[in-house]
């Protein structure tokens, strides 16, 4: 084949998982999730894990489970990051391939997907307690100035998030200029499995995406989204930690702290829905922009027709895989 793995990407609420699972069934594959929040145990409704989607009835009427990877791999005590994802992806890819199955990566976390398709160099920085302590003693503004001065180009302004994040960025930048880093990079690139991807992106008309987002959010709130996040807080996770998870977890945490009115009142719930619905819509737009940006950077993406029917988009994806066998 001209590919050894498939990527099914796209914005939220367009049916990526449904298409990926159908492809896995048709081509004897297994799913690798590329979702930055589905890695966490206990984040179920808010992340839309929908694990039941991996249990299907095949064309012969037999019940079948499609195996999945990089879902529920840690709890909230760990800050799962891009380095972790790359490591877990390559392990899953090698395992699936070694068993003669087709790895099918499904997800909408753009940087996770891009890190594989454009082979980011993610090398763990060795601990240097003295250097780290010296940086911690400096002010936020001093650290920001150091990073600007020492780094030739800032790829992401999130490096200015807080002191810990800036310190980490400084240490990574300094290490990347050493001979040790160059040697580790060489060894890492030699050890990585060769990825030959067929990249498929699915999306829908923007108005339809927004309508699907709204309907899905209503459903999830009815299924216990608020209760899930309240339960996580009562289990000991701080609102600060929950808010760091973004979108559903941030907005519901604010709701539970009374930011939108009396907790439990219809007015507060409706305010939560309005704000969260708008934020998810904006997020979906950013996702699509990211994927189109990947194209401009040289990633070959096959866009499925904007058919509302998932089955029709699956058939189009299936034809792409068959054409490149």
C-alpha positions as CSV (number, residue, x, y, z in Angstrom):
1,X,0.0,0.0,0.0
2,X,1.0,3.6,-0.4
3,X,0.3,4.2,3.3
4,X,0.8,2.3,6.5
5,X,-1.7,4.3,8.7
6,X,-4.7,6.5,8.2
7,X,-5.6,9.8,9.9
8,X,-9.2,10.9,10.2
9,X,-9.2,14.5,11.4
10,X,-11.6,17.4,11.5
11,X,-13.4,19.9,13.8
12,X,-15.5,18.8,16.8
13,X,-19.0,17.3,16.3
14,X,-18.7,16.2,12.6
15,X,-18.6,12.4,13.1
16,X,-14.8,11.6,13.0
17,X,-15.1,8.7,15.4
18,X,-18.0,7.1,13.5
19,X,-16.1,7.3,10.2
20,X,-12.8,6.0,11.9
21,X,-14.6,3.1,13.5
22,X,-16.2,2.1,10.2
23,X,-12.9,2.2,8.4
24,X,-11.3,0.1,11.2
25,X,-14.1,-2.5,10.7
26,X,-13.7,-2.5,6.9
27,X,-9.9,-2.6,6.8
28,X,-9.0,-4.6,10.0
29,X,-7.8,-1.6,11.9
30,X,-7.5,-0.3,15.4
31,X,-8.1,3.3,16.6
32,X,-5.4,5.6,18.0
33,X,-7.1,8.6,19.6
34,X,-5.6,12.0,19.1
35,X,-7.6,13.9,21.7
36,X,-5.8,15.8,24.4
37,X,-8.5,15.3,27.1
38,X,-9.8,11.7,26.4
39,X,-6.5,10.5,27.8
40,X,-7.8,11.3,31.3
41,X,-9.9,8.8,33.3
42,X,-13.1,10.3,34.6
43,X,-13.5,12.8,31.9
44,X,-16.2,11.0,29.9
45,X,-19.2,13.2,29.1
46,X,-17.3,16.4,28.8
47,X,-14.8,14.9,26.3
48,X,-17.3,12.9,24.4
49,X,-15.5,9.6,24.7
50,X,-18.7,7.7,23.7
51,X,-16.9,4.4,24.2
52,X,-20.1,2.6,23.1
53,X,-19.2,3.8,19.5
54,X,-16.4,1.3,19.4
55,X,-18.9,-1.6,19.8
56,X,-20.6,-2.2,16.5
57,X,-22.5,-4.8,14.5
58,X,-20.6,-5.7,11.4
59,X,-21.9,-6.4,7.9
60,X,-22.6,-10.0,8.8
61,X,-24.7,-9.1,11.9
62,X,-22.0,-10.0,14.4
63,X,-21.2,-7.9,17.4
64,X,-17.7,-6.5,17.2
65,X,-15.4,-4.4,19.4
66,X,-13.0,-2.0,17.6
67,X,-9.9,-1.7,19.8
68,X,-8.7,1.8,20.8
69,X,-5.5,3.3,22.2
70,X,-4.5,6.4,24.2
71,X,-7.9,6.8,25.9
72,X,-8.1,6.6,29.7
73,X,-4.3,6.3,30.1
74,X,-3.9,8.5,33.2
75,X,-5.7,10.5,35.9
76,X,-5.7,14.2,36.6
77,X,-2.6,14.0,38.8
78,X,-0.6,13.9,35.6
79,X,-0.2,16.8,33.1
80,X,-0.4,14.8,29.9
81,X,1.4,16.7,27.2
82,X,2.6,16.6,23.6
83,X,5.7,14.6,24.5
84,X,3.6,12.0,26.2
85,X,1.3,11.8,23.1
86,X,4.2,11.3,20.7
87,X,5.6,8.5,22.8
88,X,2.3,6.8,23.2
89,X,1.4,7.2,19.5
90,X,4.6,5.5,18.3
91,X,4.2,2.7,20.8
92,X,0.6,2.1,19.7
93,X,1.5,2.4,16.0
94,X,4.3,-0.2,16.3
95,X,2.1,-2.6,18.3
96,X,-0.8,-2.4,15.9
97,X,1.4,-2.7,12.8
98,X,3.3,-5.7,14.3
99,X,0.1,-7.6,14.6
100,X,-0.8,-6.9,10.9
101,X,-3.5,-4.4,11.7
102,X,-4.0,-0.9,10.2
103,X,-3.5,2.0,12.6
104,X,-6.2,4.6,12.2
105,X,-5.6,7.8,14.1
106,X,-8.8,9.8,14.9
107,X,-9.0,13.1,16.6
108,X,-9.2,16.9,16.5
109,X,-6.3,18.0,18.6
110,X,-4.4,19.7,15.9
111,X,-1.0,19.9,17.5
112,X,-1.1,16.2,18.4
113,X,-1.9,15.3,14.8
114,X,0.7,17.7,13.4
115,X,3.4,16.4,15.7
116,X,3.2,13.0,14.0
117,X,2.6,14.1,10.4
118,X,5.4,16.6,10.5
119,X,7.6,14.6,12.9
120,X,8.2,17.1,15.8
121,X,11.4,16.6,17.7
122,X,10.2,16.1,21.2
123,X,13.2,15.3,23.5
124,X,12.9,15.2,27.3
125,X,15.0,17.8,29.0
126,X,17.3,16.4,31.7
127,X,16.7,17.8,35.2
128,X,19.0,20.6,36.3
129,X,17.8,21.6,39.8
130,X,20.3,24.5,40.2
131,X,19.4,26.2,36.9
132,X,15.7,25.7,37.5
133,X,16.0,27.2,41.0
134,X,17.9,30.2,39.7
135,X,15.1,30.8,37.2
136,X,12.4,30.4,39.8
137,X,14.0,33.2,41.8
138,X,13.4,35.7,38.9
139,X,10.2,37.6,38.3
140,X,7.7,36.9,35.6
141,X,8.8,39.9,33.5
142,X,12.5,38.9,33.9
143,X,11.7,35.4,32.7
144,X,9.8,36.7,29.8
145,X,12.7,38.9,28.7
146,X,15.1,36.0,29.0
147,X,13.0,33.8,26.7
148,X,12.5,36.6,24.1
149,X,16.3,37.3,24.2
150,X,17.4,33.6,24.0
151,X,14.9,32.2,21.6
152,X,15.2,33.1,18.0
153,X,11.5,32.6,17.2
154,X,8.6,32.1,19.5
155,X,6.3,29.5,17.9
156,X,3.5,29.8,20.5
157,X,2.6,32.7,22.8
158,X,1.3,30.1,25.3
159,X,4.9,29.9,26.4
160,X,4.0,33.1,28.3
161,X,1.2,31.4,30.3
162,X,2.8,31.5,33.7
163,X,6.2,31.3,35.4
164,X,6.4,27.5,35.3
165,X,5.6,27.4,31.6
166,X,8.2,30.2,30.8
167,X,10.9,28.4,32.8
168,X,10.1,25.2,31.0
169,X,10.4,27.0,27.6
170,X,13.7,28.5,28.6
171,X,15.2,25.2,29.7
172,X,14.0,23.4,26.6
173,X,15.4,26.2,24.4
174,X,18.8,26.1,26.1
175,X,19.0,22.3,25.9
176,X,18.1,22.3,22.2
177,X,21.4,24.1,21.5
178,X,23.6,21.5,23.1
179,X,25.6,18.6,21.5
180,X,23.8,16.2,23.8
181,X,20.5,17.3,22.3
182,X,21.8,16.8,18.8
183,X,22.9,13.3,19.6
184,X,19.6,12.4,21.3
185,X,17.7,13.8,18.3
186,X,19.7,11.7,15.9
187,X,19.0,8.5,17.9
188,X,15.4,9.3,18.3
189,X,14.9,9.9,14.6
190,X,16.6,6.6,13.8
191,X,14.4,4.7,16.3
192,X,11.1,6.1,15.2
193,X,8.9,3.9,13.0
194,X,8.4,5.2,9.5
195,X,5.0,6.9,9.1
196,X,3.4,6.9,5.7
197,X,0.0,8.4,6.3
198,X,-3.1,8.8,4.3
199,X,-4.7,11.9,5.8
200,X,-8.5,12.4,5.6
201,X,-10.3,15.5,6.9
202,X,-14.0,15.7,7.3
203,X,-16.0,18.8,8.0
204,X,-19.5,20.2,7.3
205,X,-21.0,23.6,6.5
206,X,-20.2,25.9,9.4
207,X,-23.9,26.6,10.2
208,X,-24.5,22.8,10.4
209,X,-21.5,22.3,12.6
210,X,-22.8,25.0,15.0
211,X,-26.2,23.4,15.0
212,X,-24.7,20.0,15.8
213,X,-22.6,21.5,18.6
214,X,-25.6,23.0,20.2
215,X,-27.7,19.8,20.0
216,X,-24.8,17.8,21.4
217,X,-24.2,20.2,24.2
218,X,-27.9,20.1,25.2
219,X,-27.7,16.3,25.2
220,X,-24.6,16.2,27.3
221,X,-26.0,18.6,29.8
222,X,-29.0,16.3,30.0
223,X,-26.7,13.2,30.4
224,X,-25.0,14.7,33.4
225,X,-22.1,16.9,32.2
226,X,-22.5,19.3,35.2
227,X,-22.8,16.4,37.6
228,X,-19.7,14.7,36.2
229,X,-17.6,17.9,36.8
230,X,-19.1,18.5,40.2
231,X,-18.2,14.9,41.1
232,X,-14.6,15.4,40.0
233,X,-14.4,18.5,42.2
234,X,-15.9,16.7,45.2
235,X,-13.4,13.9,44.6
236,X,-10.6,16.3,45.4
237,X,-9.7,18.0,42.1
238,X,-9.5,21.8,42.4
239,X,-11.5,24.1,40.2
240,X,-8.2,25.5,39.0
241,X,-7.2,22.1,37.8
242,X,-10.5,21.5,36.1
243,X,-10.5,24.9,34.5
244,X,-7.1,24.1,33.0
245,X,-8.8,21.3,30.9
246,X,-10.5,23.9,28.8
247,X,-14.0,24.4,27.3
248,X,-16.6,22.2,29.1
249,X,-14.5,21.8,32.2
250,X,-13.7,25.5,32.5
251,X,-17.2,26.8,31.9
252,X,-18.9,24.3,34.1
253,X,-16.4,24.9,36.9
254,X,-17.2,28.6,36.7
255,X,-20.9,27.8,36.8
256,X,-20.4,25.6,39.9
257,X,-18.6,28.5,41.6
258,X,-21.7,30.7,41.0
259,X,-20.2,32.9,38.2
260,X,-23.4,32.7,36.1
261,X,-25.9,33.1,38.9
262,X,-27.4,30.8,41.5
263,X,-26.2,27.2,40.9
264,X,-29.1,25.0,39.8
265,X,-31.3,27.9,38.6
266,X,-32.7,27.8,35.1
267,X,-31.1,31.2,34.4
268,X,-27.6,30.1,35.4
269,X,-27.8,26.8,33.4
270,X,-29.0,28.8,30.3
271,X,-26.2,31.3,30.7
272,X,-23.7,28.3,30.9
273,X,-25.2,26.8,27.8
274,X,-25.0,30.1,25.8
275,X,-21.4,30.9,26.8
276,X,-20.1,27.3,26.4
277,X,-22.0,26.8,23.1
278,X,-20.4,29.9,21.6
279,X,-16.9,28.9,22.9
280,X,-17.2,25.4,21.3
281,X,-18.3,27.0,18.0
282,X,-15.2,29.2,18.1
283,X,-13.0,26.3,18.9
284,X,-14.4,24.3,16.0
285,X,-13.5,27.2,13.7
286,X,-9.9,27.3,15.0
287,X,-9.6,23.5,14.5
288,X,-10.5,23.8,10.8
289,X,-8.1,26.8,10.4
290,X,-5.3,24.7,12.0
291,X,-5.9,21.8,9.6
292,X,-5.9,24.1,6.6
293,X,-2.7,25.6,7.9
294,X,-1.2,22.1,8.0
295,X,-1.9,21.9,4.3
296,X,0.0,25.1,3.6
297,X,3.0,23.6,5.5
298,X,3.1,20.6,3.1
299,X,0.7,18.0,4.7
300,X,-1.3,16.3,2.0
301,X,-5.0,16.2,3.2
302,X,-7.9,14.6,1.4
303,X,-11.1,16.4,2.2
304,X,-14.3,14.4,2.3
305,X,-17.4,15.9,0.6
306,X,-19.5,18.0,3.0
307,X,-22.3,15.4,3.2
308,X,-24.4,15.4,6.3
309,X,-24.8,11.6,6.1
310,X,-21.9,9.8,7.9
311,X,-22.4,6.7,5.8
312,X,-21.8,8.7,2.6
313,X,-18.6,10.2,4.0
314,X,-17.5,6.8,5.1
315,X,-17.9,5.4,1.6
316,X,-15.9,8.3,0.2
317,X,-13.1,7.6,2.8
318,X,-13.3,3.9,2.0
319,X,-12.8,4.6,-1.7
320,X,-9.7,6.7,-0.9
321,X,-8.2,3.8,1.0
322,X,-9.0,1.3,-1.8
323,X,-7.6,3.6,-4.5
324,X,-4.2,3.7,-2.7
325,X,-3.8,0.1,-1.9
